[in-house]
Short mmCIF file of C-alpha atoms and ligand atoms in Angstrom, two decimals:
data_model
loop_
_atom_site.label_atom_id
_atom_site.label_comp_id
_atom_site.label_asym_id
_atom_site.label_seq_id
_atom_site.Cartn_x
_atom_site.Cartn_y
_atom_site.Cartn_z
CA UNK Y 1 -27.98 34.76 1.90
CA UNK Y 2 -31.43 33.69 0.74
CA UNK Y 3 -30.49 34.45 -2.83
CA UNK Y 4 -27.06 32.38 -2.63
CA UNK Y 5 -29.04 29.52 -1.54
CA UNK Y 6 -31.31 29.74 -4.06
CA UNK Y 7 -28.78 29.90 -6.58
CA UNK Y 8 -27.18 26.69 -5.16
CA UNK Y 9 -30.34 24.96 -5.54
CA UNK Y 10 -30.36 26.16 -9.12
CA UNK Y 11 -27.13 24.85 -9.84
CA UNK Y 12 -27.84 21.64 -8.54
CA UNK Y 13 -30.94 21.05 -10.59
CA UNK Y 14 -28.69 21.99 -13.52
CA UNK Y 15 -25.62 19.94 -12.96
CA UNK Y 16 -28.10 16.81 -12.40
CA UNK Y 17 -29.84 17.77 -15.74
CA UNK Y 18 -26.35 17.81 -17.76
CA UNK Y 19 -24.44 15.01 -15.89
CA UNK Y 20 -27.05 12.52 -15.32
CA UNK Y 21 -25.65 9.49 -13.14
CA UNK Y 22 -22.52 11.31 -12.70
CA UNK Y 23 -23.47 13.55 -9.84
CA UNK Y 24 -23.63 12.73 -5.80
CA UNK Y 25 -25.01 14.52 -2.76
CA UNK Y 26 -25.46 11.62 -0.61
CA UNK Y 27 -24.11 12.35 2.82
CA UNK Y 28 -21.62 9.14 2.87
CA UNK Y 29 -20.04 10.72 -0.73
CA UNK Y 30 -19.67 14.31 1.01
CA UNK Y 31 -18.23 13.13 3.98
CA UNK Y 32 -15.66 11.02 2.00
CA UNK Y 33 -14.89 14.50 0.03
CA UNK Y 34 -14.75 16.81 3.42
CA UNK Y 35 -10.96 16.13 3.70
CA UNK Y 36 -7.85 14.88 2.19
CA UNK Y 37 -4.98 13.53 4.28
CA UNK Y 38 -4.01 16.83 6.13
CA UNK Y 39 -3.32 15.45 9.63
CA UNK Y 40 -5.31 17.88 11.47
CA UNK Y 41 -8.44 17.15 9.54
CA UNK Y 42 -7.67 13.40 10.44
CA UNK Y 43 -7.53 14.23 13.80
CA UNK Y 44 -10.58 15.92 13.84
CA UNK Y 45 -12.48 13.80 12.26
CA UNK Y 46 -11.01 11.43 14.82
CA UNK Y 47 -12.78 13.34 17.41
CA UNK Y 48 -16.09 13.51 15.67
CA UNK Y 49 -15.50 17.28 14.83
CA UNK Y 50 -17.26 18.72 11.53
CA UNK Y 51 -15.28 19.18 8.56
CA UNK Y 52 -16.12 21.69 5.73
CA UNK Y 53 -18.95 19.71 3.36
CA UNK Y 54 -18.94 20.25 -0.11
CA UNK Y 55 -22.08 20.64 -1.84
CA UNK Y 56 -21.92 18.06 -4.19
CA UNK Y 57 -19.53 15.89 -6.29
CA UNK Y 58 -18.94 15.66 -10.16
CA UNK Y 59 -17.17 13.37 -12.31
CA UNK Y 60 -16.84 14.78 -15.93
CA UNK Y 61 -15.07 12.76 -18.63
CA UNK Y 62 -13.73 15.30 -21.00
CA UNK Y 63 -12.51 18.63 -20.86
CA UNK Y 64 -15.66 19.85 -22.58
CA UNK Y 65 -17.59 18.67 -19.71
CA UNK Y 66 -15.59 20.18 -17.21
CA UNK Y 67 -15.48 23.46 -19.06
CA UNK Y 68 -19.86 23.03 -19.15
CA UNK Y 69 -19.35 22.57 -15.26
CA UNK Y 70 -17.31 25.46 -14.66
CA UNK Y 71 -19.38 27.62 -16.86
CA UNK Y 72 -22.36 26.36 -14.72
CA UNK Y 73 -20.45 27.39 -11.61
CA UNK Y 74 -19.89 30.92 -12.65
CA UNK Y 75 -23.40 31.41 -14.04
CA UNK Y 76 -24.71 30.56 -10.56
CA UNK Y 77 -21.72 32.02 -8.44
CA UNK Y 78 -20.91 28.81 -7.09
CA UNK Y 79 -17.01 27.97 -6.32
CA UNK Y 80 -15.52 24.76 -7.20
CA UNK Y 81 -12.77 22.62 -6.36
CA UNK Y 82 -10.56 20.28 -8.51
CA UNK Y 83 -10.15 16.89 -7.17
CA UNK Y 84 -7.68 13.87 -8.18
CA UNK Y 85 -6.55 11.29 -5.84
CA UNK Y 86 -7.33 13.24 -2.70
CA UNK Y 87 -4.02 12.48 -1.19
CA UNK Y 88 -3.06 16.06 -0.30
CA UNK Y 89 -1.88 16.92 3.01
CA UNK Y 90 -2.79 20.67 3.50
CA UNK Y 91 -6.19 20.65 3.24
CA UNK Y 92 -6.31 21.60 -0.55
CA UNK Y 93 -9.64 19.85 -1.56
CA UNK Y 94 -11.40 20.80 1.58
CA UNK Y 95 -14.23 23.51 0.54
CA UNK Y 96 -17.02 24.13 2.59
CA UNK Y 97 -20.33 24.42 -0.06
CA UNK Y 98 -18.31 23.77 -3.06
CA UNK Y 99 -18.72 22.01 -6.23
CA UNK Y 100 -16.11 18.98 -6.33
CA UNK Y 101 -14.46 18.46 -9.94
CA UNK Y 102 -13.62 14.75 -9.36
CA UNK Y 103 -11.20 14.14 -12.54
CA UNK Y 104 -10.91 10.55 -12.02
CA UNK Y 105 -13.15 9.48 -14.86
CA UNK Y 106 -10.87 11.44 -17.34
CA UNK Y 107 -8.04 8.36 -16.94
CA UNK Y 108 -7.14 7.37 -20.30
CA UNK Y 109 -3.60 7.35 -21.76
CA UNK Y 110 -3.74 8.70 -24.93
CA UNK Y 111 -0.24 8.43 -26.82
CA UNK Y 112 2.80 6.83 -25.59
CA UNK Y 113 5.88 7.53 -28.20
CA UNK Y 114 9.06 5.43 -27.46
CA UNK Y 115 10.90 7.85 -29.75
CA UNK Y 116 10.12 11.02 -28.42
CA UNK Y 117 10.22 9.44 -24.94
CA UNK Y 118 7.06 11.03 -23.81
CA UNK Y 119 3.66 10.15 -23.01
CA UNK Y 120 0.02 12.25 -23.08
CA UNK Y 121 -2.44 11.44 -20.35
CA UNK Y 122 -5.53 12.92 -19.14
CA UNK Y 123 -5.06 14.24 -15.87
CA UNK Y 124 -7.17 11.95 -13.67
CA UNK Y 125 -5.00 8.82 -14.60
CA UNK Y 126 -3.48 7.50 -11.07
CA UNK Y 127 0.12 7.25 -11.17
CA UNK Y 128 0.50 3.88 -9.94
CA UNK Y 129 -1.51 2.71 -13.41
CA UNK Y 130 0.64 5.27 -15.51
CA UNK Y 131 3.98 3.72 -14.03
CA UNK Y 132 2.91 0.19 -14.43
CA UNK Y 133 1.68 1.01 -18.14
CA UNK Y 134 5.09 2.85 -18.94
CA UNK Y 135 6.96 -0.27 -17.27
CA UNK Y 136 5.22 -2.69 -19.54
CA UNK Y 137 6.65 -0.76 -22.63
CA UNK Y 138 10.18 -0.77 -21.07
CA UNK Y 139 9.72 3.02 -19.67
CA UNK Y 140 9.42 5.10 -16.16
CA UNK Y 141 8.03 7.68 -15.11
CA UNK Y 142 10.58 7.58 -12.01
CA UNK Y 143 8.20 10.18 -10.28
CA UNK Y 144 7.49 7.75 -6.93
CA UNK Y 145 6.02 10.07 -4.23
CA UNK Y 146 5.16 8.29 -1.10
CA UNK Y 147 1.89 8.85 -1.96
CA UNK Y 148 2.65 6.75 -5.15
CA UNK Y 149 -0.64 4.45 -5.04
CA UNK Y 150 -3.13 7.45 -4.03
CA UNK Y 151 -1.77 10.28 -6.07
CA UNK Y 152 -3.40 11.05 -9.75
CA UNK Y 153 -1.53 13.14 -12.43
CA UNK Y 154 -3.76 16.14 -12.05
CA UNK Y 155 -2.90 16.83 -8.40
CA UNK Y 156 0.61 15.95 -8.64
CA UNK Y 157 1.06 18.58 -11.48
CA UNK Y 158 -1.29 21.03 -9.26
CA UNK Y 159 0.65 20.49 -6.20
CA UNK Y 160 4.21 20.50 -7.63
CA UNK Y 161 4.82 17.40 -6.08
CA UNK Y 162 8.35 15.81 -5.94
CA UNK Y 163 9.17 12.03 -5.83
CA UNK Y 164 11.62 9.59 -4.18
CA UNK Y 165 14.19 9.61 -7.34
CA UNK Y 166 13.84 13.29 -7.77
CA UNK Y 167 17.40 13.88 -7.38
CA UNK Y 168 18.16 12.38 -10.80
CA UNK Y 169 15.11 12.62 -12.81
CA UNK Y 170 13.69 16.29 -11.07
CA UNK Y 171 10.48 17.12 -9.35
CA UNK Y 172 6.96 17.14 -11.53
CA UNK Y 173 7.96 20.42 -12.93
CA UNK Y 174 10.94 19.00 -14.83
CA UNK Y 175 8.62 16.13 -16.49
CA UNK Y 176 5.83 18.39 -17.91
CA UNK Y 177 6.31 19.31 -21.12
CA UNK Y 178 3.00 20.72 -21.45
CA UNK Y 179 -0.52 21.01 -20.22
CA UNK Y 180 -4.30 21.39 -21.13
CA UNK Y 181 -6.35 23.47 -18.81
CA UNK Y 182 -9.72 24.41 -18.20
CA UNK Y 183 -9.72 28.10 -16.97
CA UNK Y 184 -11.54 29.53 -14.25
CA UNK Y 185 -14.35 30.96 -16.54
CA UNK Y 186 -14.73 27.71 -18.49
CA UNK Y 187 -12.60 28.33 -21.50
CA UNK Y 188 -10.25 25.62 -22.35
CA UNK Y 189 -6.31 26.88 -22.90
CA UNK Y 190 -5.36 23.67 -25.19
CA UNK Y 191 -2.02 22.04 -25.50
CA UNK Y 192 0.17 23.78 -27.79
CA UNK Y 193 0.35 23.00 -31.67
CA UNK Y 194 3.56 21.06 -31.61
CA UNK Y 195 4.97 19.56 -28.62
CA UNK Y 196 8.60 20.41 -28.53
CA UNK Y 197 11.12 19.98 -26.01
CA UNK Y 198 11.70 23.62 -25.72
CA UNK Y 199 10.60 26.85 -27.39
CA UNK Y 200 11.52 30.77 -27.11
CA UNK Y 201 7.60 31.95 -28.00
CA UNK Y 202 7.35 33.60 -24.62
CA UNK Y 203 7.18 32.48 -21.25
CA UNK Y 204 5.97 29.35 -21.11
CA UNK Y 205 1.83 29.11 -19.89
CA UNK Y 206 2.24 25.49 -18.46
CA UNK Y 207 4.54 27.13 -15.35
CA UNK Y 208 1.42 29.21 -13.96
CA UNK Y 209 -0.44 25.88 -13.51
CA UNK Y 210 2.25 23.78 -12.09
CA UNK Y 211 1.73 24.20 -8.05
CA UNK Y 212 -1.50 26.43 -8.81
CA UNK Y 213 -3.41 23.94 -6.32
CA UNK Y 214 -6.48 24.47 -8.26
CA UNK Y 215 -6.66 28.22 -7.70
CA UNK Y 216 -5.93 28.76 -11.55
CA UNK Y 217 -7.77 26.18 -13.53
CA UNK Y 218 -8.53 22.64 -13.69
CA UNK Y 219 -5.70 20.49 -15.51
CA UNK Y 220 -7.25 18.19 -17.92
CA UNK Y 221 -4.36 16.62 -19.76
CA UNK Y 222 -0.68 16.79 -19.61
CA UNK Y 223 2.17 15.58 -21.64
CA UNK Y 224 4.97 14.09 -19.50
CA UNK Y 225 8.80 13.00 -20.22
CA UNK Y 226 9.65 9.47 -19.91
CA UNK Y 227 12.60 7.45 -19.49
CA UNK Y 228 14.02 4.07 -20.35
CA UNK Y 229 13.95 1.71 -17.56
CA UNK Y 230 17.24 1.64 -15.59
CA UNK Y 231 18.89 -1.64 -16.25
CA UNK Y 232 21.63 -1.14 -13.76
CA UNK Y 233 21.42 -0.27 -9.83
CA UNK Y 234 23.73 -0.12 -7.09
CA UNK Y 235 23.04 0.56 -3.27
CA UNK Y 236 24.65 1.11 -0.30
CA UNK Y 237 24.28 2.88 3.24
CA UNK Y 238 27.05 5.27 5.21
CA UNK Y 239 27.21 6.32 8.74
CA UNK Y 240 28.70 9.86 9.25
CA UNK Y 241 30.31 11.39 12.18
CA UNK Y 242 27.37 14.47 11.90
CA UNK Y 243 24.53 15.60 9.85
CA UNK Y 244 26.70 18.46 8.03
CA UNK Y 245 29.47 16.22 6.73
CA UNK Y 246 26.48 13.86 5.30
CA UNK Y 247 25.27 17.30 3.68
CA UNK Y 248 28.96 18.24 2.71
CA UNK Y 249 29.18 15.10 0.92
CA UNK Y 250 25.99 14.98 -1.16
CA UNK Y 251 26.83 18.40 -2.13
CA UNK Y 252 30.07 17.45 -3.70
CA UNK Y 253 28.54 14.50 -5.55
CA UNK Y 254 25.82 16.99 -6.94
CA UNK Y 255 28.41 19.57 -8.04
CA UNK Y 256 30.51 16.52 -9.72
CA UNK Y 257 28.11 15.45 -11.70
CA UNK Y 258 28.27 11.86 -9.19
CA UNK Y 259 24.28 12.29 -9.09
CA UNK Y 260 22.61 9.61 -7.18
CA UNK Y 261 19.02 8.48 -8.01
CA UNK Y 262 18.21 8.38 -4.28
CA UNK Y 263 19.77 10.34 -1.94
CA UNK Y 264 18.56 10.05 1.84
CA UNK Y 265 20.48 11.61 4.91
CA UNK Y 266 18.93 10.56 7.96
CA UNK Y 267 19.86 12.32 11.50
CA UNK Y 268 20.58 10.28 14.52
CA UNK Y 269 16.94 10.55 16.01
CA UNK Y 270 15.45 9.45 12.24
CA UNK Y 271 18.11 7.08 11.71
CA UNK Y 272 17.17 5.55 15.42
CA UNK Y 273 13.46 5.54 14.68
CA UNK Y 274 13.84 3.71 11.39
CA UNK Y 275 17.15 1.58 11.15
CA UNK Y 276 17.12 1.19 14.99
CA UNK Y 277 21.17 3.00 14.52
CA UNK Y 278 21.44 6.42 15.95
CA UNK Y 279 23.98 7.64 13.55
CA UNK Y 280 23.62 9.94 10.89
CA UNK Y 281 23.08 7.70 8.03
CA UNK Y 282 23.33 8.41 4.31
CA UNK Y 283 21.79 5.58 1.83
CA UNK Y 284 22.41 6.34 -1.62
CA UNK Y 285 20.91 4.50 -4.94
CA UNK Y 286 22.46 4.83 -8.42
CA UNK Y 287 20.96 3.71 -11.34
CA UNK Y 288 22.03 4.01 -14.86
CA UNK Y 289 21.46 2.05 -18.56
CA UNK Y 290 25.23 2.04 -18.63
CA UNK Y 291 27.35 -0.06 -16.35
CA UNK Y 292 30.59 2.01 -17.30
CA UNK Y 293 28.65 5.44 -16.36
CA UNK Y 294 27.44 3.25 -13.18
CA UNK Y 295 30.70 2.16 -12.04
CA UNK Y 296 32.55 5.44 -12.74
CA UNK Y 297 29.44 7.35 -10.58
CA UNK Y 298 29.52 5.24 -7.89
CA UNK Y 299 33.49 4.73 -7.21
CA UNK Y 300 33.42 9.01 -7.31
CA UNK Y 301 30.78 8.80 -4.91
CA UNK Y 302 32.46 6.63 -2.36
CA UNK Y 303 35.91 8.54 -2.76
CA UNK Y 304 33.73 11.68 -1.57
CA UNK Y 305 31.68 9.82 1.07
CA UNK Y 306 35.33 8.69 2.61
CA UNK Y 307 36.75 12.34 2.18
CA UNK Y 308 33.91 13.68 4.46
CA UNK Y 309 34.27 10.81 6.89
CA UNK Y 310 31.40 8.38 5.94
CA UNK Y 311 31.86 4.90 7.00
CA UNK Y 312 30.12 1.89 5.32
CA UNK Y 313 27.29 0.21 7.05
CA UNK Y 314 26.17 -1.93 4.31
CA UNK Y 315 22.92 -2.08 2.08
CA UNK Y 316 20.63 -2.95 4.79
CA UNK Y 317 19.37 0.40 5.45
CA UNK Y 318 18.53 0.75 1.85
CA UNK Y 319 16.74 -2.18 1.86
CA UNK Y 320 14.52 -1.59 4.76
CA UNK Y 321 13.50 1.57 3.47
CA UNK Y 322 12.78 0.29 -0.25
CA UNK Y 323 10.34 -2.25 1.94
CA UNK Y 324 8.67 0.39 4.01
CA UNK Y 325 8.80 3.42 1.82
CA UNK Y 326 4.99 3.83 1.22
CA UNK Y 327 3.69 2.67 4.81
CA UNK Y 328 3.94 6.30 6.16
CA UNK Y 329 0.84 6.99 7.57
CA UNK Y 330 -0.47 3.64 9.14
CA UNK Y 331 3.03 2.89 10.54
CA UNK Y 332 3.09 6.81 12.07
CA UNK Y 333 -0.30 6.14 13.61
CA UNK Y 334 0.49 2.74 15.16
CA UNK Y 335 3.13 4.50 16.70
CA UNK Y 336 1.43 7.63 18.34
CA UNK Y 337 -2.23 7.00 18.37
CA UNK Y 338 -1.49 4.63 21.96
CA UNK Y 339 0.85 7.28 23.40
CA UNK Y 340 -2.21 9.97 22.62
CA UNK Y 341 0.07 11.66 20.48
CA UNK Y 342 -0.46 13.07 16.69
CA UNK Y 343 1.84 13.54 13.67
CA UNK Y 344 2.88 15.75 10.90
CA UNK Y 345 5.41 16.51 8.58
CA UNK Y 346 7.09 19.55 7.58
CA UNK Y 347 9.43 19.88 4.49
CA UNK Y 348 11.35 22.54 3.47
CA UNK Y 349 14.39 23.62 1.05
CA UNK Y 350 17.51 25.81 1.23
CA UNK Y 351 20.69 26.78 -0.10
CA UNK Y 352 24.18 24.56 0.92
CA UNK Y 353 24.89 27.94 2.99
CA UNK Y 354 21.91 27.99 4.91
CA UNK Y 355 20.76 24.15 5.42
CA UNK Y 356 23.12 23.69 8.71
CA UNK Y 357 21.42 26.56 10.30
CA UNK Y 358 18.05 25.90 9.04
CA UNK Y 359 18.43 22.02 10.25
CA UNK Y 360 19.90 22.82 13.88
CA UNK Y 361 17.31 25.60 14.44
CA UNK Y 362 14.52 24.08 13.52
CA UNK Y 363 15.19 21.20 15.72
CA UNK Y 364 15.94 23.16 18.78
CA UNK Y 365 13.26 25.53 18.44
CA UNK Y 366 10.24 23.58 17.41
CA UNK Y 367 11.32 20.57 19.84
CA UNK Y 368 11.01 23.12 22.78
CA UNK Y 369 7.48 23.98 22.14
CA UNK Y 370 5.45 22.93 24.94
CA UNK Y 371 3.73 19.46 23.65
CA UNK Y 372 6.05 18.51 20.92
CA UNK Y 373 7.01 15.23 21.55
CA UNK Y 374 9.91 14.32 18.82
CA UNK Y 375 11.35 16.18 16.01
CA UNK Y 376 12.77 13.72 13.22
CA UNK Y 377 14.79 14.99 10.35
CA UNK Y 378 16.39 13.90 6.83
CA UNK Y 379 17.59 15.42 4.07
CA UNK Y 380 16.33 14.13 0.19
CA UNK Y 381 15.88 15.75 -2.62
CA UNK Y 382 19.31 17.23 -3.79
CA UNK Y 383 19.96 20.05 -6.10
CA UNK Y 384 23.18 21.52 -7.01
CA UNK Y 385 22.37 24.67 -5.09
CA UNK Y 386 20.92 22.99 -1.80
CA UNK Y 387 18.41 20.35 -0.72
CA UNK Y 388 15.36 19.69 1.11
CA UNK Y 389 14.84 18.89 4.56
CA UNK Y 390 11.80 16.61 5.68
CA UNK Y 391 10.92 16.88 9.50
CA UNK Y 392 8.57 14.19 10.81
CA UNK Y 393 7.18 15.60 14.15
CA UNK Y 394 5.18 14.14 17.13
CA UNK Y 395 3.11 15.87 19.72
CA UNK Y 396 0.01 16.00 22.02
CA UNK Y 397 -3.20 15.24 20.18
CA UNK Y 398 -4.60 18.49 20.57
CA UNK Y 399 -5.17 21.65 18.23
CA UNK Y 400 -3.59 24.32 20.68
CA UNK Y 401 -0.35 22.06 19.85
CA UNK Y 402 -1.10 21.77 16.99
CA UNK Y 403 -0.70 25.44 15.51
CA UNK Y 404 1.79 26.37 18.27
CA UNK Y 405 4.36 24.26 16.80
CA UNK Y 406 3.45 25.41 13.42
CA UNK Y 407 3.67 28.91 14.08
CA UNK Y 408 7.13 27.99 15.58
CA UNK Y 409 8.06 25.66 12.58
CA UNK Y 410 7.37 28.50 9.93
CA UNK Y 411 8.92 31.58 11.86
CA UNK Y 412 12.12 29.33 12.13
CA UNK Y 413 11.87 28.65 8.47
CA UNK Y 414 11.28 32.16 7.16
CA UNK Y 415 13.86 33.87 9.67
CA UNK Y 416 16.63 31.19 8.91
CA UNK Y 417 16.48 31.63 4.97
CA UNK Y 418 14.29 28.33 3.93
CA UNK Y 419 11.08 27.99 2.07
CA UNK Y 420 7.94 27.44 4.01
CA UNK Y 421 6.94 24.41 1.84
CA UNK Y 422 9.29 22.29 -0.67
CA UNK Y 423 6.72 19.99 -1.97
CA UNK Y 424 3.50 19.71 0.06
CA UNK Y 425 1.97 22.97 -0.76
CA UNK Y 426 0.25 25.43 0.73
CA UNK Y 427 -3.54 24.76 1.11
CA UNK Y 428 -5.42 25.54 4.19
CA UNK Y 429 -2.53 25.04 6.13
CA UNK Y 430 0.10 27.30 5.16
CA UNK Y 431 -2.18 30.28 3.62
CA UNK Y 432 -1.27 32.26 6.76
CA UNK Y 433 2.35 32.60 6.11
CA UNK Y 434 2.67 33.00 2.27
CA UNK Y 435 2.52 36.43 1.65
CA UNK Y 436 5.76 36.63 4.18
CA UNK Y 437 7.48 34.47 1.79
CA UNK Y 438 6.58 36.03 -1.36
CA UNK Y 439 5.96 39.73 -0.39
CA UNK Y 440 4.89 41.91 -2.96
CA UNK Y 441 5.18 39.40 -5.58
CA UNK Y 442 2.03 37.66 -4.19
CA UNK Y 443 0.05 40.89 -4.89
CA UNK Y 444 0.82 40.00 -8.75
CA UNK Y 445 0.15 36.75 -8.63
CA UNK Y 446 -3.27 37.53 -7.42
CA UNK Y 447 -3.60 40.31 -10.42
CA UNK Y 448 -3.15 37.24 -12.08
CA UNK Y 449 -5.80 35.30 -10.37
CA UNK Y 450 -8.48 38.09 -10.68
CA UNK Y 451 -7.93 37.94 -14.41
CA UNK Y 452 -8.31 34.61 -14.95
CA UNK Y 453 -11.15 34.23 -12.05
CA UNK Y 454 -12.93 37.38 -11.72
CA UNK Y 455 -15.57 35.82 -9.57
CA UNK Y 456 -13.06 34.02 -7.16
CA UNK Y 457 -14.51 30.68 -7.41
CA UNK Y 458 -11.82 28.38 -8.18
CA UNK Y 459 -10.69 26.72 -4.97
CA UNK Y 460 -11.00 29.97 -2.59
CA UNK Y 461 -9.07 30.52 0.40
CA UNK Y 462 -5.99 28.46 -0.22
CA UNK Y 463 -2.55 29.77 -0.99
CA UNK Y 464 -3.63 33.02 -2.75
CA UNK Y 465 -6.56 33.78 -0.70
CA UNK Y 466 -9.52 34.41 -2.10
C1 LIG K 1 1.50 8.99 2.58
C2 LIG K 1 1.63 10.07 1.74
C3 LIG K 1 2.66 10.38 1.30
C4 LIG K 1 3.16 11.73 0.49
N1 LIG K 1 3.99 11.88 0.00
C5 LIG K 1 4.32 12.65 -0.86
C6 LIG K 1 5.76 12.81 -1.38
O1 LIG K 1 6.43 11.84 -1.58
N2 LIG K 1 5.94 13.95 -2.69
C7 LIG K 1 4.85 14.70 -2.77
O2 LIG K 1 5.12 15.77 -3.27
N3 LIG K 1 3.88 14.93 -1.86
C8 LIG K 1 3.60 13.88 -1.19
N4 LIG K 1 2.31 13.82 -0.54
C9 LIG K 1 1.40 14.71 -0.50
C10 LIG K 1 0.28 14.44 -1.85
O3 LIG K 1 0.26 13.26 -2.32
C11 LIG K 1 0.66 15.23 -3.32
O4 LIG K 1 0.50 16.62 -2.72
C12 LIG K 1 -0.12 14.64 -4.42
O5 LIG K 1 0.65 15.43 -5.48
C13 LIG K 1 -1.55 14.87 -4.37
O6 LIG K 1 -1.84 14.38 -5.33
P1 LIG K 1 -3.59 14.09 -5.34
O7 LIG K 1 -3.83 13.59 -6.81
O8 LIG K 1 -4.08 12.85 -4.52
O9 LIG K 1 -4.14 15.32 -5.29
P2 LIG K 1 -5.44 15.62 -4.65
O10 LIG K 1 -5.11 15.73 -3.00
O11 LIG K 1 -6.66 15.31 -5.08
O12 LIG K 1 -5.37 17.55 -4.97
C14 LIG K 1 -4.33 18.24 -4.24
C15 LIG K 1 -4.44 19.78 -4.81
O13 LIG K 1 -4.24 19.84 -6.28
C16 LIG K 1 -5.73 20.45 -6.64
N5 LIG K 1 -6.00 19.58 -7.74
C17 LIG K 1 -6.25 18.19 -8.01
N6 LIG K 1 -6.68 17.64 -9.10
C18 LIG K 1 -6.40 18.92 -9.97
C19 LIG K 1 -6.32 19.38 -11.30
N7 LIG K 1 -6.76 18.36 -12.17
N8 LIG K 1 -6.39 20.37 -11.80
C20 LIG K 1 -5.74 21.38 -10.85
N9 LIG K 1 -5.87 21.35 -9.81
C21 LIG K 1 -6.12 19.95 -9.04
C22 LIG K 1 -6.39 20.18 -5.58
O14 LIG K 1 -7.75 21.25 -5.59
C23 LIG K 1 -5.73 20.22 -4.30
O15 LIG K 1 -5.67 21.74 -4.17
C24 LIG K 1 1.85 12.31 0.43
C25 LIG K 1 0.68 12.55 0.85
C26 LIG K 1 0.19 11.30 1.65
C27 LIG K 1 -1.08 11.04 2.18
#
């Protein structure tokens, strides 16, 4: 124990020497970095409870500097955790006694190619800044999560995030062409020699780091696909007889190629809370650069919606959603805190055949957990094979209720054929249930981790364990 303490002190000295003016261990900074947006951490903080304190925070400015820092951590056997926007909701950046490696000073946009429709960036660039830059060139990443103003590229890739326009453009995994990563031993895994749309030269290494939550290395650069800003847009909303018929309508759109940019199917409870209309409501946004393609897709979508019993309600719900889509946490807090309630969200995905069961069982079982107040649901992020369902939960603001609710939720998802996470990731929150979802596959991932990170220093205790 004494040795560990000494080695931490020596590391702090070495880091302060190597990164003068870019290291902080003052109380205010450490407190700021002691949590992300995990609702349980927010609840604990509100109650004045202790959160895990990092050892210090460092702001490197290049992959070489990240490498130097990681090598120091290895030399003194001190764990480290990468940090980007800090907007994660699973405790992914929370790490007692760790060196926080904040990539936000690595925020340059290195190259934009209109002809190749790609951009090369450092991983600390904020998503909003990148999108504004691309818009000024007539382009877009079209990756717009609700955390759009807070998240940075490295964190988005490390959590395998998805955005509101994913039904047309895909999640972040579809947008990443290549990555530069500092491995947990400090070695730099560079971008490939030539950036190409596809290559059959073995499994793509980039896939190992997408969704790795800082446990397999630190992403320092990314090559991302971009798209011309869409010139034509169409939006409308429809009420369905029930949630299942709305799902069937979107399934048919996906399989016939009438793919919307945004599709969000709110169940009665969610629709009542958001639009003051207690009907299962589907909002649709189509966008294209050709008016002819847009018209053809919209007319096909309208035919499909009518076939499944959808009735037009006009664009007002879409406008409401567009106006309020980033105000999530502040809005929820306003509603729940006066009632001594708290909130969380649980996102999952399943194939079409399983979705109705997942939806009904989740609502029914989780609502019956003692202390749970409301379970709202909407489906978003659609695929040809299925969709994501996003549950918003309110419950009595205490930790026992919280874990009872999560236990029942995770059991229900595993038993009904769904995943325990569609896009928020595992972090500290879901680590307990990962083995049940991945089975023996997790052992092989752990072997990869041990190979890359023999001392187990990269963001310990998260999805893969230590
Ligand atoms: C209000 C709100 C709305 C949200 N909406 C969405 C949504 O619509 N879709 C969605 O997918 N998520 C959403 N999230 C969750 C969160 O914003 C995403 O997970 C986002 O990808 C996190 O990015 P970040 O830059 O803030 O990462 P951080 O919180 O800084 O880090 C997240 C994880 O990635 C690791 N990490 C960070 N940087 C690196 C790096 N350079 N290399 C390797 N690992 C790294 C961290 O160690 C941590 O484990 C939302 C969160 C909030 C608070």
